[in-house]
PDB file of C-alpha atoms in Angstrom:
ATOM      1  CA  UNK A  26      18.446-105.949  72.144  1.00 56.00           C
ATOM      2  CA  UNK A  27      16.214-103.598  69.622  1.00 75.00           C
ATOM      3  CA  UNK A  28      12.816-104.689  69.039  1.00 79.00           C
ATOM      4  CA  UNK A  29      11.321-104.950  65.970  1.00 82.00           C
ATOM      5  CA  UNK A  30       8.084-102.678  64.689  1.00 78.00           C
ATOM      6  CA  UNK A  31       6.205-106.170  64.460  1.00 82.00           C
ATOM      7  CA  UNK A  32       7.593-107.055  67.609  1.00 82.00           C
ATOM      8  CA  UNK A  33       6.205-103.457  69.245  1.00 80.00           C
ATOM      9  CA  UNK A  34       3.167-103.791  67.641  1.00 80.00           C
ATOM     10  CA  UNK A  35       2.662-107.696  68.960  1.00 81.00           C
ATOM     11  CA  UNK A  36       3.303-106.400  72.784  1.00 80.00           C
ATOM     12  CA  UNK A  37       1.086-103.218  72.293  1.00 79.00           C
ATOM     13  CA  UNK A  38      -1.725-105.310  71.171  1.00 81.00           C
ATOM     14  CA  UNK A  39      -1.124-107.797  74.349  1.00 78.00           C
ATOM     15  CA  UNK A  40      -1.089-104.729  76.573  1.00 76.00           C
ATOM     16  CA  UNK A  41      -4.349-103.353  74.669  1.00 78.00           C
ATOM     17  CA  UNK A  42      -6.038-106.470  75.778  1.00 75.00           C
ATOM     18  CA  UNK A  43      -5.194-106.427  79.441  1.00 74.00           C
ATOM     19  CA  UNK A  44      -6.200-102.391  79.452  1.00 75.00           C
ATOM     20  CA  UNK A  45      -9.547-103.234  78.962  1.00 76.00           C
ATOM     21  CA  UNK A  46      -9.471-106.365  82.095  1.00 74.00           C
ATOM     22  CA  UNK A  47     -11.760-106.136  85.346  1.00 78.00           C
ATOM     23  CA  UNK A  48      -8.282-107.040  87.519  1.00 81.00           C
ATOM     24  CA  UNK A  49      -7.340-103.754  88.255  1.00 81.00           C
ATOM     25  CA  UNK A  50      -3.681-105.153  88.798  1.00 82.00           C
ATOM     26  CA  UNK A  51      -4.026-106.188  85.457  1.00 76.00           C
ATOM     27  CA  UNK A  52      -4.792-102.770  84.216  1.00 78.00           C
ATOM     28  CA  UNK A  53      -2.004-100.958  86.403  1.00 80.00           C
ATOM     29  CA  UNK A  54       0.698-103.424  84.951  1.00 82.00           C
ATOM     30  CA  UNK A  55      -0.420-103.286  81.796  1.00 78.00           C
ATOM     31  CA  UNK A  56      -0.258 -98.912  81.902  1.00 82.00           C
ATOM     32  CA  UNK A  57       2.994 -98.881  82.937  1.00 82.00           C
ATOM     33  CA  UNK A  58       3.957-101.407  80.050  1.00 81.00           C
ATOM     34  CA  UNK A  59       2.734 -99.083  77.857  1.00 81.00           C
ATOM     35  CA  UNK A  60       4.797 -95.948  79.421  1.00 84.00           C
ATOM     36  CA  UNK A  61       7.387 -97.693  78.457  1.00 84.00           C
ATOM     37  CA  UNK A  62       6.661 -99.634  75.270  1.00 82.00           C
ATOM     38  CA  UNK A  63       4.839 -95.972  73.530  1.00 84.00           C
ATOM     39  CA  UNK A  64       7.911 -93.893  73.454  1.00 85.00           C
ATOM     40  CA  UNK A  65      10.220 -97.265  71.769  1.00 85.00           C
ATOM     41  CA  UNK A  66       7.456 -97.476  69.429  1.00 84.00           C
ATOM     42  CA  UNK A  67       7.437 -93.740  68.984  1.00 87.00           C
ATOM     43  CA  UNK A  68      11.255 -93.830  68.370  1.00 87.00           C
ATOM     44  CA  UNK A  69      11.287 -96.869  66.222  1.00 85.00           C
ATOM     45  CA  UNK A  70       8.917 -95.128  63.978  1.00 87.00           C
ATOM     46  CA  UNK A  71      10.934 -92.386  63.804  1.00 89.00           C
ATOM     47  CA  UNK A  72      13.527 -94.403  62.914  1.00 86.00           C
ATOM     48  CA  UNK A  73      12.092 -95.818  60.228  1.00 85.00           C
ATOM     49  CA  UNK A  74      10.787 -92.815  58.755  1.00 90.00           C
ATOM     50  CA  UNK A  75      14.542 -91.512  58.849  1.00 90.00           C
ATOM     51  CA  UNK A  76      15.634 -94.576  56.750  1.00 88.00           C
ATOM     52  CA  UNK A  77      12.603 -94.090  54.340  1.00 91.00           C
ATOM     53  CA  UNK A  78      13.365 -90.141  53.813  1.00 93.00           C
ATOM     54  CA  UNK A  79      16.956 -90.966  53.276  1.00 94.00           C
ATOM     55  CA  UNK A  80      16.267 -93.096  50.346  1.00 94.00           C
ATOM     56  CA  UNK A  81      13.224 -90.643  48.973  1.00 94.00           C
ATOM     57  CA  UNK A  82      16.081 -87.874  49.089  1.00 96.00           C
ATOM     58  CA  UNK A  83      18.627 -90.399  47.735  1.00 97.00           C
ATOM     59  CA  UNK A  84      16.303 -90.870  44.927  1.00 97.00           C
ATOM     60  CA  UNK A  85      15.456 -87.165  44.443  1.00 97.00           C
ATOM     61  CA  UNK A  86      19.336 -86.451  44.412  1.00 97.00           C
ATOM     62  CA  UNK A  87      19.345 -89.592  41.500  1.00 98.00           C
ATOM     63  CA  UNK A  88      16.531 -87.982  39.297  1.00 98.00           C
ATOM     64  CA  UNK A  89      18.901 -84.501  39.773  1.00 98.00           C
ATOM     65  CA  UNK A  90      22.098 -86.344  37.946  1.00 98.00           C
ATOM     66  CA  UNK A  91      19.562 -88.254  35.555  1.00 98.00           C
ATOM     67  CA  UNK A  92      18.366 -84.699  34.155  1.00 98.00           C
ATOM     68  CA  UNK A  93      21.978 -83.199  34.138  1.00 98.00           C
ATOM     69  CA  UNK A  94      22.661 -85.969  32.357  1.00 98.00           C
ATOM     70  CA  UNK A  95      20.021 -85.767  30.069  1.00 98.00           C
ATOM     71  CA  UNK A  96      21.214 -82.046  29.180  1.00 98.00           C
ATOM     72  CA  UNK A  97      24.554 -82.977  28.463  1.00 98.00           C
ATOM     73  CA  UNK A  98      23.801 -85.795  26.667  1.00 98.00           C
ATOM     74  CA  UNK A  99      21.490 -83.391  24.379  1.00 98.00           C
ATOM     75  CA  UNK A 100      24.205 -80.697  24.280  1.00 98.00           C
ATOM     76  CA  UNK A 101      27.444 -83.370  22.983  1.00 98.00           C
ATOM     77  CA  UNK A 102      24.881 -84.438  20.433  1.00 97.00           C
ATOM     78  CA  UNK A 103      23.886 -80.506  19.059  1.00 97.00           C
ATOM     79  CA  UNK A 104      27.681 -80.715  19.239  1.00 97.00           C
ATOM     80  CA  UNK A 105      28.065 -84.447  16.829  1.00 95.00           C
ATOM     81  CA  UNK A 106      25.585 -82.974  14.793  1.00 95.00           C
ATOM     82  CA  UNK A 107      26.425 -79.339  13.878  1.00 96.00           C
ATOM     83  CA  UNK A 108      30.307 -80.840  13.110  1.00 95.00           C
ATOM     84  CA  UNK A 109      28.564 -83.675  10.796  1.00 93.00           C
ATOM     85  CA  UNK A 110      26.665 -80.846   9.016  1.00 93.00           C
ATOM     86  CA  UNK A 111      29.344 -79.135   8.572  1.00 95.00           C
ATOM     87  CA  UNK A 112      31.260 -81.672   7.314  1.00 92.00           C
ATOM     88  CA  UNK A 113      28.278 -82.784   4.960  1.00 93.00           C
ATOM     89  CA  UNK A 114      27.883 -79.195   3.845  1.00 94.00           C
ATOM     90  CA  UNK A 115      31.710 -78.977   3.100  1.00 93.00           C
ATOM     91  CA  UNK A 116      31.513 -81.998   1.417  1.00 91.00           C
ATOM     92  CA  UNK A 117      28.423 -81.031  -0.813  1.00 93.00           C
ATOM     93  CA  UNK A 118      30.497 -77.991  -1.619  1.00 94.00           C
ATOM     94  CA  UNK A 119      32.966 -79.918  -3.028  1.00 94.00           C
ATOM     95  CA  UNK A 120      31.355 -82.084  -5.298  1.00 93.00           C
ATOM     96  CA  UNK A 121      29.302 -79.233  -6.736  1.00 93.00           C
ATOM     97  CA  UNK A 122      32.779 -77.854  -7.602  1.00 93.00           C
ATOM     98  CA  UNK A 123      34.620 -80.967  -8.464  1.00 93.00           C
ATOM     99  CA  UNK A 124      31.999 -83.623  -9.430  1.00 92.00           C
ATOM    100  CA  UNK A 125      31.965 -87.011  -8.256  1.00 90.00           C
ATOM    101  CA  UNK A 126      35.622 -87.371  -7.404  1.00 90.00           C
ATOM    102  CA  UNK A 127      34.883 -84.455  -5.118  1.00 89.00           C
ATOM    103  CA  UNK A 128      32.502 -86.570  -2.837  1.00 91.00           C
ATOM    104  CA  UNK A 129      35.396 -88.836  -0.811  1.00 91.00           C
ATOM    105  CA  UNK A 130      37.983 -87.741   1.896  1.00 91.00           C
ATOM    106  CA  UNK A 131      40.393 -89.715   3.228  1.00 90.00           C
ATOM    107  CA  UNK A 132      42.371 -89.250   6.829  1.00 90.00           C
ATOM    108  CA  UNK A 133      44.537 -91.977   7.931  1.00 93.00           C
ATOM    109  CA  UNK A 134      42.373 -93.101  10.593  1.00 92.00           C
ATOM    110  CA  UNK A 135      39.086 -92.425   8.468  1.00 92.00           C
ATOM    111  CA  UNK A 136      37.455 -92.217   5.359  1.00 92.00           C
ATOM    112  CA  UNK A 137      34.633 -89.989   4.484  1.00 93.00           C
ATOM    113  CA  UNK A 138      32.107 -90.298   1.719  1.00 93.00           C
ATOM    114  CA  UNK A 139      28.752 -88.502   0.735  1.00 92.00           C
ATOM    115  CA  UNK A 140      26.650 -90.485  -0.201  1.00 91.00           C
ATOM    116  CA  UNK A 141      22.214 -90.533  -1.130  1.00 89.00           C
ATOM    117  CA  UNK A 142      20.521 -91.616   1.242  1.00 89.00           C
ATOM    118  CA  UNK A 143      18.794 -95.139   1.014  1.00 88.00           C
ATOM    119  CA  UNK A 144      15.238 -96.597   1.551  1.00 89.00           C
ATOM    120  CA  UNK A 145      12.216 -95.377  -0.036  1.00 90.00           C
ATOM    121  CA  UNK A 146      12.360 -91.429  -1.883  1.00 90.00           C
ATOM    122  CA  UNK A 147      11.112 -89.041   0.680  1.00 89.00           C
ATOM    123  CA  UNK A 148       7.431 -87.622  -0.426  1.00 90.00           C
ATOM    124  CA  UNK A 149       6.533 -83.973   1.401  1.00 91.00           C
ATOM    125  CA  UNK A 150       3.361 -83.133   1.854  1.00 91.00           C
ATOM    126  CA  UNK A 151       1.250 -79.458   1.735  1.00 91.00           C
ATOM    127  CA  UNK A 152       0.694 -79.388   4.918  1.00 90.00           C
ATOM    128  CA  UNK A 153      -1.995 -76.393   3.474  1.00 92.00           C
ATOM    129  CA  UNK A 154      -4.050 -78.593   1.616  1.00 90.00           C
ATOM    130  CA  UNK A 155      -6.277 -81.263   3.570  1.00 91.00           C
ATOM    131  CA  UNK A 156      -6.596 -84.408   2.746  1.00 91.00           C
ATOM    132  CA  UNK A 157     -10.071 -84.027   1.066  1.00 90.00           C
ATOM    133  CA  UNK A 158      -8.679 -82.195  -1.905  1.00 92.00           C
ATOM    134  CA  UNK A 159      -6.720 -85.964  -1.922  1.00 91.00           C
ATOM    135  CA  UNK A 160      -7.821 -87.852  -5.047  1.00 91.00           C
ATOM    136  CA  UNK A 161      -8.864 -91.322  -3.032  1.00 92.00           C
ATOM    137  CA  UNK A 162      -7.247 -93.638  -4.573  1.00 93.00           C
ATOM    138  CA  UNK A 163      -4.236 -91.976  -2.148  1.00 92.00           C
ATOM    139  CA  UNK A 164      -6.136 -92.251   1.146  1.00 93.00           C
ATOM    140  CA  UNK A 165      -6.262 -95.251   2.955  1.00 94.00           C
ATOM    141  CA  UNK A 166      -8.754 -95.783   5.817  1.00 92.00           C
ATOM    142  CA  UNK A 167      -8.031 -97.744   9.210  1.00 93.00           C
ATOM    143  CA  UNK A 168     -10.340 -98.178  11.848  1.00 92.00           C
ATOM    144  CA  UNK A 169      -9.163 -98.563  15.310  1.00 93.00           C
ATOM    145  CA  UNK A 170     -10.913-100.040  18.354  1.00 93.00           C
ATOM    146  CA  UNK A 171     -10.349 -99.739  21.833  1.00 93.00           C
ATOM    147  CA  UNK A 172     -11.614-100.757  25.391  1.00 94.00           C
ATOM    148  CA  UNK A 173     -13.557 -98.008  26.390  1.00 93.00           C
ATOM    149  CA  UNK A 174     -12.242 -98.750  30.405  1.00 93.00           C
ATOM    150  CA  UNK A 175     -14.584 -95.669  31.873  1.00 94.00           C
ATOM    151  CA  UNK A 176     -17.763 -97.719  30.653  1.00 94.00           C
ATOM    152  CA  UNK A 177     -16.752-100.984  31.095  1.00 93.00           C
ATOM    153  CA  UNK A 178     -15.925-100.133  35.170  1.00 94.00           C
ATOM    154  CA  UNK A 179     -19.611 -98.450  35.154  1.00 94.00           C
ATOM    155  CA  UNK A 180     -20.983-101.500  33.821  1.00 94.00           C
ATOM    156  CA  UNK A 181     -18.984-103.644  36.006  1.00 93.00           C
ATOM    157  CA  UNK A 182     -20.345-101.581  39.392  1.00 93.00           C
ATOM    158  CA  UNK A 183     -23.514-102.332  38.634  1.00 94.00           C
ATOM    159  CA  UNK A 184     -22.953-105.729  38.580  1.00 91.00           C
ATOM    160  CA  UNK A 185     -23.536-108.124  41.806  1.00 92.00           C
ATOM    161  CA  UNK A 186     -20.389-110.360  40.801  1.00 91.00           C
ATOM    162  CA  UNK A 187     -18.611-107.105  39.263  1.00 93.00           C
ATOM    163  CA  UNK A 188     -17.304-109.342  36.619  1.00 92.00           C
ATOM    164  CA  UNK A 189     -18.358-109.331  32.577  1.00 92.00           C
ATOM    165  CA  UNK A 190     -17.909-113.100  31.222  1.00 90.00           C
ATOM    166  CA  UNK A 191     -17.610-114.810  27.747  1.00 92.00           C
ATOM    167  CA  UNK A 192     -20.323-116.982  26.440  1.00 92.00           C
ATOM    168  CA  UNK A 193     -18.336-119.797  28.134  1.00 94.00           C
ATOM    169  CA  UNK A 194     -17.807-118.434  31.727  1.00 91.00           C
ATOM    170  CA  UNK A 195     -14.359-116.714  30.815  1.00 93.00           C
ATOM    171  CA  UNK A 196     -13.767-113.499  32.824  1.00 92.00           C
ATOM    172  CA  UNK A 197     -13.386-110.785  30.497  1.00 93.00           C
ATOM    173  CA  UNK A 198     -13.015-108.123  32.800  1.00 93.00           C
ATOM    174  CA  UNK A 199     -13.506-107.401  36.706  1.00 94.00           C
ATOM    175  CA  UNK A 200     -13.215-104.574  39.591  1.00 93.00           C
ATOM    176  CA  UNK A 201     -10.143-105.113  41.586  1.00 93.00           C
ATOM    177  CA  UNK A 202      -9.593-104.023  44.965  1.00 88.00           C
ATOM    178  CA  UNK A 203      -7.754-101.069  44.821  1.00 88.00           C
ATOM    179  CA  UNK A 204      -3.957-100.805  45.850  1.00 84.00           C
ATOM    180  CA  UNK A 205      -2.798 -99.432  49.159  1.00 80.00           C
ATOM    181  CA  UNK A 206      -0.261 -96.993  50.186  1.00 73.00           C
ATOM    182  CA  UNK A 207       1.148 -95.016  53.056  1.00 67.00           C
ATOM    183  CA  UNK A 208       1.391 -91.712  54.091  1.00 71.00           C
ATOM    184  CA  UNK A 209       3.784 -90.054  55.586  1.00 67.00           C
ATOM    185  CA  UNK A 210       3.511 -86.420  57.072  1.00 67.00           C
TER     186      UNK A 210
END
């Protein structure tokens, strides 16, 4: 029966212990454990990092059909909307000839109509002229704040307790451990 990696690990860490006895029988058993036990450890490794290099090249194959996706998706909808335009510009055609009765078309599975658009009138603005030459009762000011984080965590090193507290003991902020990760080469 296969051996888990914990399991390897558990007996190399037994053997480990009796390498380092004063029984020299001890220390020959324990050797020829390990003869054995390195190259199953070596191979369940391996075998692991074969599962784990599937799924990255799995993934990589994934974020391939997620991008030729994402082209086709842009391409059908250059496609939806240089037919509507044209069909808009047709219809704008029309009523410029015809007047109002020129703005409908009917299909028998659809009906088409031009219509304004709703929602507030759209305002453009000269981009050319900045916004100081705006009389101010037209400019509004906000004020944003934000956590400066890059001060904060220099403050919080130089704290003993590497936490910042409220008035009542709340933690406002503190340094975390940072995360872990393998790898693999």
């Amino acid at each position: 029966m296969s051996q888990t990696l914990a399991e390897l690990d558990s007996e190399l860490q037994s053997l480990l212990h009796y390498l380092d006895s004063d029984i020299p029988e001890d220390r020959d058993m324990a050797e020829s454990l390990l003869d054995e036990l390195v190259p199953q450890l070596e191979t369940k490794i391996d075998g692991y990092m074969g599962v784990i290099s599937h799924f990255a090249d799995v993934a990589g194959n994934i974020d391939r059909e997620i991008d030729r996706l994402k082209q086709r998706k842009v391409n059908v909808l250059a496609k939806h909307d240089y037919l509507k335009s044209r069909l808009q510009t047709f219809l704008e055609d029309r009523v410029a000839e015809l007047g109002d009765r020129g703005k409908k078309l009917e299909g028998s599975l659809y009906r088409v109509t031009l219509n304004h658009n709703g929602g507030k009138i759209p305002v453009r603005l000269n981009d050319q002229i900045g916004i100081d030459l705006v009389p101010p009762k037209f400019i509004e000011t906000t004020v944003t704040q934000r956590i400066d984080t890059d001060k904060l965590r220099a403050y919080l090193e130089q704290q003993e307790s590497h936490e910042l507290l409220t008035a009542t003991g709340e933690i406002i902020a503190q340094i975390m451990p940072r995360g872990r990760h393998i790898r693999i080469s």
